[in-house]
């Protein structure tokens, strides 16, 4: 239950209104009837901003999805709403040149979102159509998915930035931060860790210096920027909170989920918005799955009681009941039956023997016990071809928690994976190695395998020093050392009551506190990185803590100080959001999560598959 004194969250509907107005303005720049071509991955975000009827009111005649083939539109005016991707720009060039070839005259407008890049304009110039099209930017940086979640809806950010080293999206993140600062700042303190976070912060500071600042009432006090590659372990673990499981199984897209007929108990799928407006969902979203059924059955009993009230009512009371309560009860009843259906579907898939064994293996990897047994489990998983993505995820989790695999294990597991899933995954292994997700220990590093033995022989202090000496040898994940320093794995001999969680580890059944959230907690507690220098070194540095200008009124400072904006660059999971909500309740503050996209283990692995090149 949230503390009584917890602060109010800022109103993010303003972000939606701003981008809707800007889009309407851009569409009106092309007066008259026009056809609008929308890139596939902009369809869902656009639907949250401006629906079809809004677009129709502003002279959009027909809507098409960008499909990289010849178009059938007969309109004299074509408008393209796209991401700044060279492949899509080349397709637009083909469309314009095909029209030119048959002497067809039309007006063309390209709206790039969230910004246009020089490379796209260079393609237009190369293809000889720079003068035939008008280009514009739609500064659609942020989409509020809920009262405390804002997404940039840029899933490609992760692969582009961390794998390809393409830093073009960094300035986009800086612009998003600048927009938040303008509307809800000024921020008092900005903390961060990671190379990309530091660059995004610097990009934002440049924008800040160029713009004039009016003193205003701050609504957000502190900001924390964190790179996804600071903590890969958390997104690689199986999610067991309700919202995370719904995302893993049904894929939440833009805050919306499509429940299949087996969930809805009817012959058609149903689209449901998952946010705090859904009263049933709001109460179970952060719960460990083992508590969800108990809650839903209690809710069903309460609903039944509410329905039963109408018995014995006189006409006046019945009229009041129908006008005031019945509609709300029916809506709640509909949502309750959907979430019960979803939970049953999750139960079928996730509570089988296989899932329990999978969780046991993950927990052993996190604790560093029974590693040979874990490797046997992973080998069997790969050889039985249970799931290509899951097999890859387990290999990465093994590598990160063990600071790399022994050369013979690496070669053997890689060979088995390629035999099971195809030689094209050589590229996938290359990508994973480049990111440090799946690596073999180099000669000289193999001492790390002895760390646990050394720990038993020598007292902890000396073992600590030895560990530090070993971990400075190469770029490795250092997970064991971090886990000890930050106490990420609670002692397993104590019973963990998931109904009354005592710390953030409940999101992983009490087995592991997410590193990203623990870092945020520690830095906020210490007001900076003091005392965490060793942790920052193990995470490859790039940490910073900056005190902003205090242009805020002092009376609002206290409330704004308890609103903390956390920006994940490279994606964030629903489990991390649940952990931060729990931390907020404990500390009497509230967290707002801004992320480049919502991610999970499947999306993370899919973005690194080699055969997508």
PDB file of C-alpha atoms in Angstrom, residues 4-114:
ATOM      1  CA  UNK A   4       0.007   8.455   2.699  1.00  0.00           C
ATOM      2  CA  UNK A   5       2.698  11.093   2.206  1.00  0.00           C
ATOM      3  CA  UNK A   6       3.835   9.909  -1.228  1.00  0.00           C
ATOM      4  CA  UNK A   7       4.030  12.799  -3.715  1.00  0.00           C
ATOM      5  CA  UNK A   8       1.771  13.375  -6.723  1.00  0.00           C
ATOM      6  CA  UNK A   9       3.115  12.360 -10.137  1.00  0.00           C
ATOM      7  CA  UNK A  10       3.371  14.980 -12.913  1.00  0.00           C
ATOM      8  CA  UNK A  11       0.651  14.958 -15.562  1.00  0.00           C
ATOM      9  CA  UNK A  12       2.165  13.417 -18.699  1.00  0.00           C
ATOM     10  CA  UNK A  13      -0.937  13.874 -20.859  1.00  0.00           C
ATOM     11  CA  UNK A  14       0.654  17.217 -21.776  1.00  0.00           C
ATOM     12  CA  UNK A  15       3.282  15.306 -23.790  1.00  0.00           C
ATOM     13  CA  UNK A  16       0.522  13.679 -25.843  1.00  0.00           C
ATOM     14  CA  UNK A  17      -1.262  16.969 -26.496  1.00  0.00           C
ATOM     15  CA  UNK A  18       1.959  18.637 -27.666  1.00  0.00           C
ATOM     16  CA  UNK A  19       2.837  15.949 -30.206  1.00  0.00           C
ATOM     17  CA  UNK A  20      -0.757  15.654 -31.432  1.00  0.00           C
ATOM     18  CA  UNK A  21      -0.914  19.410 -32.087  1.00  0.00           C
ATOM     19  CA  UNK A  22       2.436  19.346 -33.857  1.00  0.00           C
ATOM     20  CA  UNK A  23       1.367  16.448 -36.106  1.00  0.00           C
ATOM     21  CA  UNK A  24      -1.875  18.237 -37.049  1.00  0.00           C
ATOM     22  CA  UNK A  25       0.138  21.379 -37.846  1.00  0.00           C
ATOM     23  CA  UNK A  26       2.493  19.376 -40.110  1.00  0.00           C
ATOM     24  CA  UNK A  27      -0.409  17.680 -41.927  1.00  0.00           C
ATOM     25  CA  UNK A  28      -2.072  21.034 -42.537  1.00  0.00           C
ATOM     26  CA  UNK A  29       1.128  22.266 -44.212  1.00  0.00           C
ATOM     27  CA  UNK A  30       0.002  20.088 -47.110  1.00  0.00           C
ATOM     28  CA  UNK A  31      -3.503  21.549 -47.665  1.00  0.00           C
ATOM     29  CA  UNK A  32      -6.228  19.492 -49.330  1.00  0.00           C
ATOM     30  CA  UNK A  33      -6.909  15.765 -49.502  1.00  0.00           C
ATOM     31  CA  UNK A  34      -3.862  13.518 -49.122  1.00  0.00           C
ATOM     32  CA  UNK A  35      -2.963   9.876 -48.578  1.00  0.00           C
ATOM     33  CA  UNK A  36      -0.809   9.050 -45.580  1.00  0.00           C
ATOM     34  CA  UNK A  37       1.788   6.249 -45.615  1.00  0.00           C
ATOM     35  CA  UNK A  38       2.843   5.166 -42.123  1.00  0.00           C
ATOM     36  CA  UNK A  39       5.814   3.000 -41.215  1.00  0.00           C
ATOM     37  CA  UNK A  40       4.687  -0.263 -39.570  1.00  0.00           C
ATOM     38  CA  UNK A  41       6.329   0.317 -36.181  1.00  0.00           C
ATOM     39  CA  UNK A  42       4.789   3.805 -35.941  1.00  0.00           C
ATOM     40  CA  UNK A  43       1.235   2.453 -36.256  1.00  0.00           C
ATOM     41  CA  UNK A  44       0.739   1.588 -32.575  1.00  0.00           C
ATOM     42  CA  UNK A  45       2.379   4.746 -31.143  1.00  0.00           C
ATOM     43  CA  UNK A  46       0.402   6.913 -33.588  1.00  0.00           C
ATOM     44  CA  UNK A  47      -2.820   5.225 -32.483  1.00  0.00           C
ATOM     45  CA  UNK A  48      -2.120   6.368 -28.913  1.00  0.00           C
ATOM     46  CA  UNK A  49      -1.653   9.970 -30.092  1.00  0.00           C
ATOM     47  CA  UNK A  50      -4.169  10.560 -32.884  1.00  0.00           C
ATOM     48  CA  UNK A  51      -6.759   8.032 -33.995  1.00  0.00           C
ATOM     49  CA  UNK A  52      -8.069   7.607 -37.543  1.00  0.00           C
ATOM     50  CA  UNK A  53     -10.967  10.038 -37.095  1.00  0.00           C
ATOM     51  CA  UNK A  54      -8.552  12.802 -35.946  1.00  0.00           C
ATOM     52  CA  UNK A  55      -6.450  12.231 -39.061  1.00  0.00           C
ATOM     53  CA  UNK A  56      -9.555  12.222 -41.295  1.00  0.00           C
ATOM     54  CA  UNK A  57     -10.622  15.594 -39.842  1.00  0.00           C
ATOM     55  CA  UNK A  58      -7.370  17.018 -41.215  1.00  0.00           C
ATOM     56  CA  UNK A  59      -7.877  15.900 -44.814  1.00  0.00           C
ATOM     57  CA  UNK A  60      -6.158  12.516 -44.624  1.00  0.00           C
ATOM     58  CA  UNK A  61      -8.091  10.472 -47.165  1.00  0.00           C
ATOM     59  CA  UNK A  62      -6.595   6.975 -47.084  1.00  0.00           C
ATOM     60  CA  UNK A  63      -4.084   5.366 -44.747  1.00  0.00           C
ATOM     61  CA  UNK A  64      -1.484   2.894 -45.980  1.00  0.00           C
ATOM     62  CA  UNK A  65       1.246   0.887 -44.285  1.00  0.00           C
ATOM     63  CA  UNK A  66       4.741   1.348 -45.717  1.00  0.00           C
ATOM     64  CA  UNK A  67       5.438  -1.985 -47.438  1.00  0.00           C
ATOM     65  CA  UNK A  68       8.437  -1.261 -49.695  1.00  0.00           C
ATOM     66  CA  UNK A  69       6.587  -2.122 -52.898  1.00  0.00           C
ATOM     67  CA  UNK A  70       4.764  -0.232 -55.688  1.00  0.00           C
ATOM     68  CA  UNK A  71       1.901   1.920 -54.363  1.00  0.00           C
ATOM     69  CA  UNK A  72      -1.744   1.912 -55.445  1.00  0.00           C
ATOM     70  CA  UNK A  73      -2.683   5.403 -54.250  1.00  0.00           C
ATOM     71  CA  UNK A  74      -4.420   7.654 -56.804  1.00  0.00           C
ATOM     72  CA  UNK A  75      -4.178  10.823 -54.685  1.00  0.00           C
ATOM     73  CA  UNK A  76      -2.362  13.932 -55.968  1.00  0.00           C
ATOM     74  CA  UNK A  77      -0.713  14.434 -52.591  1.00  0.00           C
ATOM     75  CA  UNK A  78       1.285  11.824 -50.706  1.00  0.00           C
ATOM     76  CA  UNK A  79       2.517  12.206 -47.163  1.00  0.00           C
ATOM     77  CA  UNK A  80       5.009   9.743 -45.624  1.00  0.00           C
ATOM     78  CA  UNK A  81       5.335   9.404 -41.848  1.00  0.00           C
ATOM     79  CA  UNK A  82       8.546   7.454 -41.253  1.00  0.00           C
ATOM     80  CA  UNK A  83      11.524   6.756 -39.017  1.00  0.00           C
ATOM     81  CA  UNK A  84      14.799   8.182 -40.397  1.00  0.00           C
ATOM     82  CA  UNK A  85      15.864   4.920 -42.074  1.00  0.00           C
ATOM     83  CA  UNK A  86      17.831   4.858 -45.315  1.00  0.00           C
ATOM     84  CA  UNK A  87      15.970   1.782 -46.637  1.00  0.00           C
ATOM     85  CA  UNK A  88      12.584   3.570 -46.321  1.00  0.00           C
ATOM     86  CA  UNK A  89      13.920   6.782 -47.880  1.00  0.00           C
ATOM     87  CA  UNK A  90      15.220   4.760 -50.857  1.00  0.00           C
ATOM     88  CA  UNK A  91      11.743   3.250 -51.290  1.00  0.00           C
ATOM     89  CA  UNK A  92      10.198   6.770 -51.327  1.00  0.00           C
ATOM     90  CA  UNK A  93      12.761   7.741 -53.980  1.00  0.00           C
ATOM     91  CA  UNK A  94      11.615   4.744 -56.059  1.00  0.00           C
ATOM     92  CA  UNK A  95       7.970   5.858 -55.707  1.00  0.00           C
ATOM     93  CA  UNK A  96       8.774   9.424 -56.831  1.00  0.00           C
ATOM     94  CA  UNK A  97      10.996   8.287 -59.707  1.00  0.00           C
ATOM     95  CA  UNK A  98       8.320   5.788 -60.881  1.00  0.00           C
ATOM     96  CA  UNK A  99       5.812   8.691 -60.991  1.00  0.00           C
ATOM     97  CA  UNK A 100       8.286  10.848 -62.906  1.00  0.00           C
ATOM     98  CA  UNK A 101       8.857   8.076 -65.453  1.00  0.00           C
ATOM     99  CA  UNK A 102       5.164   8.005 -66.390  1.00  0.00           C
ATOM    100  CA  UNK A 103       4.777  11.805 -66.179  1.00  0.00           C
ATOM    101  CA  UNK A 104       2.513  11.740 -63.113  1.00  0.00           C
ATOM    102  CA  UNK A 105       2.570  14.991 -61.127  1.00  0.00           C
ATOM    103  CA  UNK A 106       2.066  14.808 -57.385  1.00  0.00           C
ATOM    104  CA  UNK A 107       3.149  16.660 -54.248  1.00  0.00           C
ATOM    105  CA  UNK A 108       5.207  14.698 -51.752  1.00  0.00           C
ATOM    106  CA  UNK A 109       5.939  15.390 -48.114  1.00  0.00           C
ATOM    107  CA  UNK A 110       8.155  13.285 -45.835  1.00  0.00           C
ATOM    108  CA  UNK A 111       7.718  13.667 -42.083  1.00  0.00           C
ATOM    109  CA  UNK A 112      10.634  12.126 -40.188  1.00  0.00           C
ATOM    110  CA  UNK A 113      10.105  11.217 -36.549  1.00  0.00           C
ATOM    111  CA  UNK A 114      11.570  11.860 -34.025  1.00  0.00           C
TER     112      UNK A 114
END
